[in-house]
Amino acid sequence: MMRKYLVIHSDHEGGAVSAHAVRLVGSALADPYLAFAAGMNGCAGPLHGLAIQDSFKWIKQVSVDLGGSDVEISVLEDYVRSKLQAGHIIPGFGHALLKQTDPRYTCLYEFCEKNFPDDPYFQLVKKLKEVVPAVMRHQGKVRNPWPNVDAIIGVVFNHFGLHDESFFPVVLGVARSIGSLSQLVWDRALCLPIERPSTVNMDWIEAFCKSRTDNKQEQA
């Protein structure tokens, strides 16, 4: 399990917060240790490093609210629908960039099916995989309702005895070090320049705000 996890989490195209932070700080020729520390600080937010534990906490809460994994699909559909209508976010679903199911999710899903198909939390994950995207598509609020890897990795950790959810981002950091520091070596070898973000002026800000307002009015 750890070999599989470390491989599929070693990098994220350089675009995830932690991976990009390492490259950004490293582009100033900072010590690789300090560059990697910056990337790990990027895991402190709920939208990145904490997403794994938030997703698993949500799965456990569903289990508590509905009395375990042996729940009817129709009951689970009503539960998910009520949460979305109340403005709640379903962790692990609806990734902004994924236009299909996360291949890392599929990789771990198949691993669970092969090695511990009767795990109660995995049984619930299987039902959520069927229910959540369908409900999200029906409501039309999420363009890409597919599950990402955060929706299942907590179940894998829990099955193998890692019950301290606050440690989940630490394991992510171990995996991310393999990919991001390898990329940093290539950045140095290729003599890539320091990263400089683009700047904007007030005209750009006003035009951006106006376009967002116009879009909302059109959707209404």
Backbone as a ProteinNet text record, in pm:
[ID]
protein_1_A
[PRIMARY]
MMRKYLVIHSDHEGGAVSAHAVRLVGSALADPYLAFAAGMNGCAGPLHGLAIQDSFKWIKQVSVDLGGSDVEISVLEDYVRSKLQAGHIIPGFGHALLKQTDPRYTCLYEFCEKNFPDDPYFQLVKKLKEVVPAVMRHQGKVRNPWPNVDAIIGVVFNHFGLHDESFFPVVLGVARSIGSLSQLVWDRALCLPIERPSTVNMDWIEAFCKSRTDNKQEQA
[TERTIARY]
83.1	0	86.5	191	274.8	351.4	397	465.5	371.7	249.5	151	120.6	99.9	66.7	179.3	302.7	416	433.9	409	425.9	319.4	192.6	86.3	74.9	139.7	135.9	269.2	365.2	497.8	497.2	408.7	404	262.2	237.9	105.1	119.2	199.7	224.1	286.5	339.3	400	299.4	169.7	69.5	-1.6	4.1	-58.8	17	-50.3	9.1	145.2	152.9	278.4	388.7	356.3	457.4	503.8	409.6	447	525.5	489.5	561	707.9	735.1	873.7	950.4	889.7	957.9	970.7	869.6	873.8	987.2	992.2	1096.9	1232.6	1234.5	1359.9	1413.6	1325.9	1372	1457.7	1449.3	1535.7	1669.6	1694.8	1815.9	1824.1	1707.1	1704.8	1748.5	1795.3	1832.6	1713.4	1735.6	1624	1541.7	1606.3	1532	1431.1	1474.8	1385.2	1275.4	1310.2	1210.3	1103.8	1148.1	1052.3	966.7	1027.9	951.3	838.8	867.9	764.2	649.3	684.1	580.3	493.9	556.3	480.3	390.3	432.5	345.1	220.7	236.2	121.9	18.8	57.4	-36.5	-124.5	-106.8	-180.3	-325.4	-357	-491.5	-588.9	-717.6	-818.4	-839.2	-795.7	-815	-703.3	-600.6	-489.8	-453.3	-356.5	-307.4	-410.4	-500	-600.2	-722.3	-725.4	-841.9	-857.7	-745.9	-752.9	-828.8	-789.1	-854.4	-996.3	-1021.9	-1158.6	-1252.6	-1201.4	-1283	-1315.1	-1214.9	-1238.7	-1330.1	-1314.8	-1405	-1548.7	-1567	-1701.3	-1758.1	-1675.8	-1720	-1762.9	-1683.6	-1718.7	-1847.3	-1867.6	-1989.7	-2112.1	-2097.2	-2206.7	-2241.3	-2138.3	-2159.8	-2235.3	-2198	-2265.4	-2410.6	-2430.7	-2564.9	-2661.3	-2609.2	-2697.3	-2687.8	-2613.5	-2610.3	-2521.8	-2410.1	-2314.8	-2319.8	-2250.1	-2238.3	-2355.6	-2433	-2546.5	-2668.3	-2655.8	-2759.7	-2814.6	-2942.2	-3005.2	-2956.5	-2942.4	-2896	-2989.4	-3118.3	-3214.9	-3199.5	-3171.1	-3149.7	-3023.1	-2918.9	-2793	-2810.1	-2889.1	-2916.5	-2985.2	-3086	-3156.5	-3062.4	-2974.9	-2879	-2785.2	-2725.6	-2632.4	-2704.4	-2824.8	-2901.3	-2931.5	-2966.8	-2998.6	-2874.6	-2758.8	-2634.7	-2600.6	-2614.9	-2585.2	-2683.7	-2810.3	-2911.3	-2889.4	-2828.3	-2798.7	-2669.7	-2605	-2483.8	-2355.5	-2363.1	-2244.1	-2163.6	-2034.9	-1946.7	-1926.9	-1926.8	-1898.8	-1749.4	-1669.2	-1524.1	-1488.6	-1390.4	-1344.1	-1415.1	-1515.2	-1589.3	-1594.8	-1603.3	-1617.8	-1488.8	-1380.7	-1251.3	-1260	-1196.1	-1208.8	-1149.3	-1047.2	-975.8	-1007.9	-1056.5	-1079	-1208.3	-1194.9	-1311.6	-1355.4	-1292.4	-1331.3	-1279.8	-1310.9	-1265.7	-1113.5	-1061.9	-918.1	-856	-757.8	-696.2	-630.3	-586.8	-530.5	-640.5	-758.8	-873.9	-902.2	-904.2	-930.8	-827	-701.5	-592.5	-615.2	-648.9	-670.5	-803.2	-902.5	-1031.9	-1014.8	-940.4	-915.1	-832	-740	-659.4	-749	-842.4	-934.9	-1023.1	-1074.5	-1160.9	-1088	-960	-881.8	-841.4	-809.6	-747	-839.2	-936.7	-1029.4	-1166.6	-1232.8	-1362.2	-1472.3	-1456.7	-1562.2	-1542.5	-1439.6	-1418.2	-1542.3	-1601.6	-1726	-1713.8	-1600.6	-1584.3	-1567.9	-1501.9	-1490.9	-1626.6	-1707.7	-1842.7	-1920.9	-1899.8	-1966.4	-1909.3	-1777.5	-1713.5	-1771	-1793.9	-1851.2	-1988.2	-2067.4	-2200.7	-2193.8	-2101.4	-2084.9	-2037.4	-1953.5	-1905.5	-2021.7	-2122.2	-2239.8	-2336.6	-2348.9	-2453.5	-2412.2	-2297.6	-2262.3	-2253.2	-2177.3	-2171.7	-2308.3	-2392.3	-2525.8	-2608.8	-2606.1	-2682.5	-2626.7	-2495.4	-2434.2	-2469.9	-2466.3	-2501.2	-2648.1	-2733.8	-2877.4	-2903.8	-2831.4	-2850.2	-2785.2	-2686.3	-2623.4	-2534.8	-2490.3	-2408.7	-2258.3	-2221	-2079.7	-2053.1	-1954	-1924.1	-1856.2	-1764.3	-1689.5	-1712	-1815.3	-1853.7	-1779.1	-1674.3	-1610.4	-1528.2	-1511.2	-1430.7	-1282	-1210.9	-1065.2	-1004.4	-874.7	-805.7	-833.6	-864.5	-891.7	-1014.8	-1103.9	-1228.7	-1209.1	-1086.9	-1067.3	-942.9	-842.3	-715	-727.3	-814.9	-832.6	-882.7	-966.8	-1017.6	-903.5	-811.8	-696.4	-607.7	-575.8	-494	-558.6	-687.7	-758.5	-755.6	-771.9	-774.2	-641.9	-531.6	-400.6	-351.4	-440.5	-407.7	-365.5	-363.5	-328.8	-457.6	-489.6	-616.9	-605.5	-484.5	-464.3	-471	-586.1	-607.8	-514.3	-466.2	-374.9	-240.7	-215.7	-90.5	-100.8	-222.2	-239.3	-154.3	-153.3	-70.7	79.2	120.4	261.8	300.7	214.7	242.2	241.1	149.2	148.9	282	335.6	463.1	577.5	576.7	680.7	675.9	555	539.9	577.4	530.9	554.1	702.3	778.6	922.1	991.8	946.3	1010.7	1000.1	879.8	859.6	909.2	874.3	905.8	1056	1126.8	1271.4	1344.5	1289.4	1347.1	1332.9	1216.8	1197.2	1291.4	1316.9	1406.4	1547.7	1588.9	1719.6	1723.1	1615.7	1609.8	1605.9	1536.4	1532.8	1673.2	1751.3	1889.6	1975	1956.1	2036.2	2009.5	1884.4	1846.8	1863.9	1909.8	1931.2	1806	1691.2	1566.5	1567.8	1505.5	1509.6	1418.8	1435.4	1348.7	1205.8	1108.4	969	922.3	854.8	800.8	653.7	563.7	420.9	385.7	282.4	235.6	170.4	173	108.9	-13.3	-106.3	-225.8	-245	-316	-344.8	-494.4	-535.6	-674.8	-770.8	-728.8	-814.8	-847.2	-746	-766.4	-862.2	-843.2	-928.4	-1073.6	-1095.1	-1232	-1296.6	-1219.2	-1272.5	-1304.4	-1219.7	-1241.5	-1368.6	-1383.7	-1502.3	-1629.1	-1621.6	-1738.6	-1776.5	-1675.7	-1705	-1767.9	-1722.4	-1781.2	-1925.6	-1950.1	-2086.6	-2178.6	-2130.6	-2210.9	-2243	-2145.6	-2167.7	-2275.1	-2271.4	-2369.5	-2509.3	-2517.1	-2647.4	-2702.9	-2614.7	-2658.6	-2708.3	-2636.7	-2677.4	-2809.4	-2831.7	-2957.3	-3075
-120.1	0	125	128.3	248.5	271.8	165.5	183.6	248	198.4	253.5	399.7	426.6	562.2	660.1	622.2	712	745	646.7	669	765.7	739.9	820.6	959.6	981.3	1112.8	1186.7	1130.4	1191.7	1327.8	1345.4	1474.4	1501.3	1625.7	1664.3	1766.9	1732.4	1817.3	1950.6	1962.5	2088.8	2197.7	2165.9	2269.8	2274.6	2165.7	2167.6	2263.5	2310.7	2411.8	2368.1	2247.2	2203.2	2187.5	2124	2103.6	2235.8	2327	2455.1	2541.1	2535.6	2615.8	2575.7	2444.9	2398.4	2456	2453.4	2504.4	2655.8	2723.3	2868.8	2916.2	2864.7	2904.8	2855.8	2735.7	2682.6	2761.2	2829.1	2907	3025.6	3064.4	3171.4	3115.8	2986.8	2914.8	2898.2	2893.2	2865.1	2721.3	2693.5	2558.4	2465	2347.7	2255.5	2222.4	2216.5	2189	2299.9	2424.9	2538.2	2543.3	2507.8	2505.5	2400.6	2283.8	2178.5	2215.6	2284.4	2329.5	2423	2507.8	2597.5	2517.2	2411.1	2326.9	2260.6	2217.6	2153.5	2253.9	2377.8	2480.6	2498.2	2473.1	2481	2373	2269	2160.8	2196.2	2314.8	2350.4	2388.8	2418	2465.2	2352.3	2374.1	2269.5	2231.6	2315.9	2285.2	2199.6	2172.1	2091.7	1980.2	2000.4	1894	1839.7	1925.8	1881	1817.4	1818.3	1763.3	1613.8	1543.8	1399	1371	1439.6	1413.2	1467.5	1579.7	1632.2	1534.4	1471.4	1375.9	1253.6	1205.8	1086.9	1119.1	1237.5	1278.3	1282.1	1327.9	1333.8	1193.8	1100.4	962.1	902.8	927.7	875.8	938.9	1067.9	1133.7	1077.6	1047.5	983.4	850.2	774.2	643.9	658.3	760.3	783.8	826.2	920.4	975	870.9	779.7	685.6	543.6	528.4	398.2	295.2	337.1	243	237.7	139	128.5	55.5	-14.9	-90.7	0.4	98.4	199.5	189.5	209.2	205.7	322.7	296.2	399.1	520.3	496.2	606.1	694.5	632.2	708.5	791.9	733.3	805.4	921.1	899.4	1006.4	1123.8	1095.6	1201.9	1275.9	1202	1261.7	1357.6	1311.7	1394.9	1516.8	1494.3	1605.2	1712.2	1668.9	1765.1	1845.3	1780.1	1849.3	1955.7	1919.5	2014.9	2131.4	2101.8	2207.6	2302.2	2251	2333.9	2413.7	2397.3	2473.9	2407.8	2280.9	2209.7	2159.5	2145.9	2089.5	1940.9	1860.1	1717.2	1697.6	1676.4	1663.5	1544.4	1565.5	1457.4	1448.5	1534.6	1534.6	1677.3	1685.9	1817.2	1894	1826.4	1892.1	1988.2	2104.8	2209.2	2168.5	2083.3	2051.5	1914.1	1823	1686.6	1676.7	1635.5	1619.1	1473.5	1390.3	1251.1	1203.8	1081.8	1030.6	1032.9	1080.1	1088.1	948.2	933.2	800.6	748.8	838.1	794.1	733.4	790.6	733.7	593.2	579.5	449.9	347.5	389.5	300.4	246.6	334.1	291.6	217.7	255.6	187.3	40	15.7	-122.1	-197.2	-126.7	-188.3	-231.6	-146.6	-179.3	-297.6	-296.7	-406.6	-539.6	-537.1	-660.5	-707.7	-613.9	-650.2	-647	-557.3	-555.1	-503.4	-579.2	-534.9	-522.7	-589.6	-588.2	-481.8	-401.3	-293.3	-202.3	-175.5	-96.1	42	109.1	242.1	233.9	129	114	84	6.5	-20.1	110.4	202.1	331.7	414.9	407.1	477.5	430.5	301.3	247.4	308.1	322	379.5	529.4	597	740.7	765.4	678.9	690.8	685.6	607.3	594.8	711.5	757.6	853.9	999.6	1038.5	1180.7	1245	1189	1254.3	1267.4	1166.1	1170.8	1283.5	1299.4	1405.8	1542.7	1554.1	1682	1719.9	1622.4	1651.4	1693.2	1627.9	1659.1	1800	1841.8	1976.7	2082.6	2040.4	2132.7	2238.5	2216.5	2317.3	2293.9	2172.5	2138.1	2086.8	2146.7	2108.7	1971.5	1946.4	1821	1749.7	1667.2	1608.9	1481.1	1447.9	1317.7	1310.6	1190.2	1175.5	1190.8	1252.2	1258	1170.1	1162.9	1066.8	1090.2	1214.1	1243.3	1168.9	1130.7	1065.8	921.9	868.5	727	700.8	788.1	754.6	742.8	821.2	810.8	673.4	613.5	478.5	377.7	396.7	306.7	320.2	443.7	465.8	402.4	426.3	376	223.7	161.1	14.2	-44.2	22.6	-29.6	26	89.5	125.8	267.6	352.2	492.4	568	576.9	635.5	783.2	833.4	973.5	1056.8	1119.9	1192.3	1310.7	1367.8	1481.4	1440.1	1309.3	1259.3	1236.8	1241.7	1218	1312.6	1445.4	1535.1	1505.4	1447.1	1412.3	1304.4	1204.7	1097.9	1154.7	1248.5	1316.6	1386.5	1450.3	1520.3	1427.3	1308.1	1209.8	1176.1	1153.9	1121.8	1240.6	1357.4	1476.2	1513.1	1477.1	1508.3	1437.8	1317.9	1241.6	1315.4	1361.7	1426.4	1569.5	1649.5	1792.6	1818.5	1742	1762.2	1708.1	1605.1	1558.2	1665.8	1730.4	1839.4	1955.6	1979.2	2088.8	2062.2	1936.4	1900.9	1935.6	1903.1	1934.9	2085.8	2158.4	2304.7	2362.5	2311	2358.9	2314.6	2190.1	2138.4	2216	2258.7	2332.4	2482.7	2525.6	2669.2	2751	2699.7	2772.8	2902.6	3007.7	3137.7	3142.5	3243.4	3265.5	3289.8	3237.8	3258	3396.1	3463.3	3597.1	3598.9	3617.5	3620.3	3743.7	3731.2	3845.2	3948.6	4073.6	4181	4230.8	4294	4350.1	4492.8	4571.1	4709	4724	4843.9	4867	4842.9	4872.9	4848.5	4699.4	4615.4	4470.6	4425.7	4477.3	4438.2	4476.4	4598.5	4643.2	4558.6	4527.3	4445.5	4304.4	4251.3	4116.5	4113.6	4210.5	4215.7	4231.4	4314	4335.4	4206.3	4132.1	4006.8	3904.6	3899.2	3804.9	3843.6	3973.4	4020.2	3989.2	4013.9	3986.1	3837	3752.4	3607.9	3562.9	3618.7	3582.5	3626.9	3744.3	3794.5	3707	3659.6	3572	3438	3385.3	3258.2	3271.2	3388.8	3410.1	3417.7
0	0	0	83.3	91.1	-38	-102.1	-230.8	-332.8	-337	-430.1	-395.7	-267.1	-224.5	-256.3	-225.6	-247.2	-395.1	-480.2	-624	-677.3	-644.6	-705.8	-642.9	-527.2	-464.8	-471.9	-543.9	-545.5	-614.1	-710.1	-778.8	-825.8	-866.2	-911.4	-1022.8	-1122.5	-1239.6	-1202.3	-1081.6	-1039.7	-1010.3	-1023.5	-1009.3	-875.9	-798	-666.6	-575.4	-470.7	-382.9	-330.2	-275.5	-215.1	-319.2	-432.7	-535.6	-594.9	-618.3	-678.2	-580.7	-451.8	-352.7	-344.9	-354.9	-353.3	-471.4	-588.6	-708.9	-704.3	-651.2	-643.9	-553.9	-431.7	-338	-387.4	-442.6	-494.4	-612.7	-687.2	-803.3	-762.4	-634.2	-583	-534.7	-565.8	-525.3	-373.6	-308.8	-165.4	-141.7	-21.5	16.1	-7.7	-66.5	-92.8	31.5	146.7	270.4	296.6	278.7	302.5	196.5	72.6	-34.7	-4.8	42.8	73.9	195.2	292.9	409.3	366.3	266.7	215	154.5	82.3	23.8	129.4	238.8	345.4	417.5	427.3	484.1	396.7	267.5	177.7	204.6	279.2	312.9	432.4	488	609.4	581.8	456.4	425.6	398.1	423.1	402.8	256.4	163.2	21.6	-35.7	44.1	-8.8	88.7	174.6	261.1	357.6	403.9	500.5	434.3	302	231.7	257.1	278.5	302.5	431.8	539.1	666.1	669.2	602	597.2	525.8	418.9	344.7	429.8	502.7	584.9	703.2	760.5	868.2	818.4	694.1	637.8	619.2	570.9	553.1	687	790.3	923.3	974.2	943.8	988.8	917.3	787.9	714.3	778.2	813.8	876.8	1009	1086.9	1215.1	1193	1101.4	1078.6	1022.2	938	868.7	923.9	1033	1098.7	1033.7	975.2	917.6	766.6	710.8	564.7	500.7	578.7	525.6	512.5	424.3	406.9	265.6	251.3	119.6	33.5	-95.8	-188.8	-187.4	-180.6	-181.8	-58.2	55.7	179.3	167.6	110.9	92.8	-5.6	-109.2	-206.2	-138.1	-56.3	15.2	109.9	173.7	268	195.2	84.3	7.4	-49.3	-99.7	-157.7	-53	66.7	173.3	213.9	214.4	249.4	145.2	19	-87.3	-86.3	-63.9	-60.6	57.3	163	280.5	262.5	145.9	117.7	163.3	204.3	248.3	127.9	146.1	44.7	74.3	-29.7	-13.6	-37.7	64.8	46.3	-42.6	-128.9	-215.2	-348.5	-370.4	-496.6	-551.7	-685.3	-746.1	-761.9	-797.4	-817.9	-935.6	-921.7	-1023.7	-1158.2	-1158.6	-1282.2	-1339.3	-1256.4	-1302	-1383.4	-1509.2	-1594.5	-1601.5	-1522.1	-1506.8	-1370.9	-1334.5	-1205.9	-1197.6	-1085.8	-1062.5	-1079.7	-1168.9	-1187.2	-1060	-972.7	-844.5	-756.3	-763.7	-693.1	-746	-878.5	-939.8	-897.8	-892.8	-852.7	-711.1	-618.1	-480.5	-463.7	-542.3	-538.4	-575.9	-682.3	-724.9	-621.1	-555.7	-449.8	-333.5	-295	-185.9	-222.8	-345	-388.7	-384.9	-413.7	-417.8	-278.6	-189.6	-63.4	58.1	60.4	174.7	132.2	45.2	-8.7	95.5	209.8	310.9	418.1	404.4	500.7	500.9	616.9	621.4	558	581.9	523.2	371.9	323.8	178.2	117.3	186.6	137.7	122.2	216	207.4	93.2	72.5	-38.7	-172.3	-186	-309.8	-338.5	-234.8	-253.5	-282.1	-215.1	-239.5	-382.6	-433.8	-572.1	-670.5	-637.5	-723.2	-704.5	-580.6	-547.3	-569.5	-516.4	-511.8	-650.6	-746.7	-878.5	-943.8	-926.9	-988.3	-929	-797.6	-731.8	-771.4	-776.6	-814.5	-957.7	-1048	-1187.4	-1198	-1122.7	-1127.8	-1077.8	-975.1	-921.9	-1009.5	-1089.2	-1183.7	-1121.9	-997.9	-931.6	-949.3	-991	-1003	-1143.4	-1208.6	-1346.1	-1352.1	-1259.8	-1258.5	-1124.4	-1114.3	-985.1	-947.8	-1020.5	-1004	-874.6	-820.5	-698.6	-727.4	-634.4	-644.8	-536.1	-534.6	-448.3	-300.1	-262	-120.9	-70.6	-161.1	-122.2	-77.3	-89.8	-55.2	28.2	20.9	84.3	236.1	297.9	442.3	483.1	399.3	425.7	422.1	327.2	316.2	439.9	477	596.8	719.6	735.5	852.9	857.9	742.9	739.6	788.4	756	794	927.5	1003.2	1140.6	1164.9	1061.2	1081.5	1113.7	1240.2	1282.4	1320.1	1337.7	1372.7	1245.1	1222.1	1096.5	1078.8	1190.4	1179.3	1120	1112.2	1055.8	905.2	849.3	705.9	619.9	648.8	566.5	577.1	689.9	705.5	604.9	590.4	494.4	352.8	326.1	196.9	173.7	278.1	265.3	230.1	287.7	255.2	106.4	55.3	-86.7	-174.5	-137.4	-220	-227.2	-123.6	-125	-240.9	-275.1	-381.9	-515	-546.9	-675.7	-681.3	-580	-587.2	-577.3	-495.4	-484.1	-607.3	-669.2	-796	-903.2	-905.8	-1001.8	-973.3	-845.7	-809.8	-863	-861	-918.1	-1066.8	-1136.6	-1279.3	-1303.1	-1217.3	-1230.2	-1223.1	-1129.1	-1113.7	-1232.4	-1276.6	-1388.3	-1516.9	-1536.2	-1656.9	-1641.1	-1522.2	-1495.1	-1521.9	-1476.6	-1497.1	-1416.3	-1468.1	-1399.8	-1278.3	-1198.2	-1083.4	-1131.8	-1059.2	-1097.1	-1055.2	-1146.1	-1117.3	-1157.4	-1062.1	-1097.2	-1178.7	-1258.2	-1337	-1245.8	-1288.5	-1213.2	-1289.9	-1219	-1281.4	-1231.2	-1311.4	-1270.6	-1240.8	-1207.1	-1168.8	-1285	-1407.2	-1522.7	-1535	-1512.8	-1520.2	-1410.6	-1288.7	-1175.9	-1202.3	-1252.3	-1280.3	-1389.8	-1494.5	-1603.3	-1554.1	-1468.1	-1413.8	-1328.8	-1240.5	-1153.9	-1236.4	-1340.2	-1426	-1498.8	-1546.5	-1617.9	-1524.6	-1400.3	-1305.4	-1273.2	-1258.2	-1230.1	-1346.9	-1469	-1588.6	-1598.9	-1567.6	-1574.5	-1476.1	-1355.3	-1254.4	-1294.7	-1356.7	-1401.7	-1512.8	-1602.6	-1710.7	-1656.1	-1555.7	-1496.8	-1422.6	-1360.9	-1289	-1385.8
[MASK]
++++++++++++++++++++++++++++++++++++++++++++++++++++++++++++++++++++++++++++++++++++++++++++++++++++++++++++++++++++++++++++++++++++++++++++++++++++++++++++++++++++++++++++++++++++++++++++++++++++++++++++++++++++++++++++

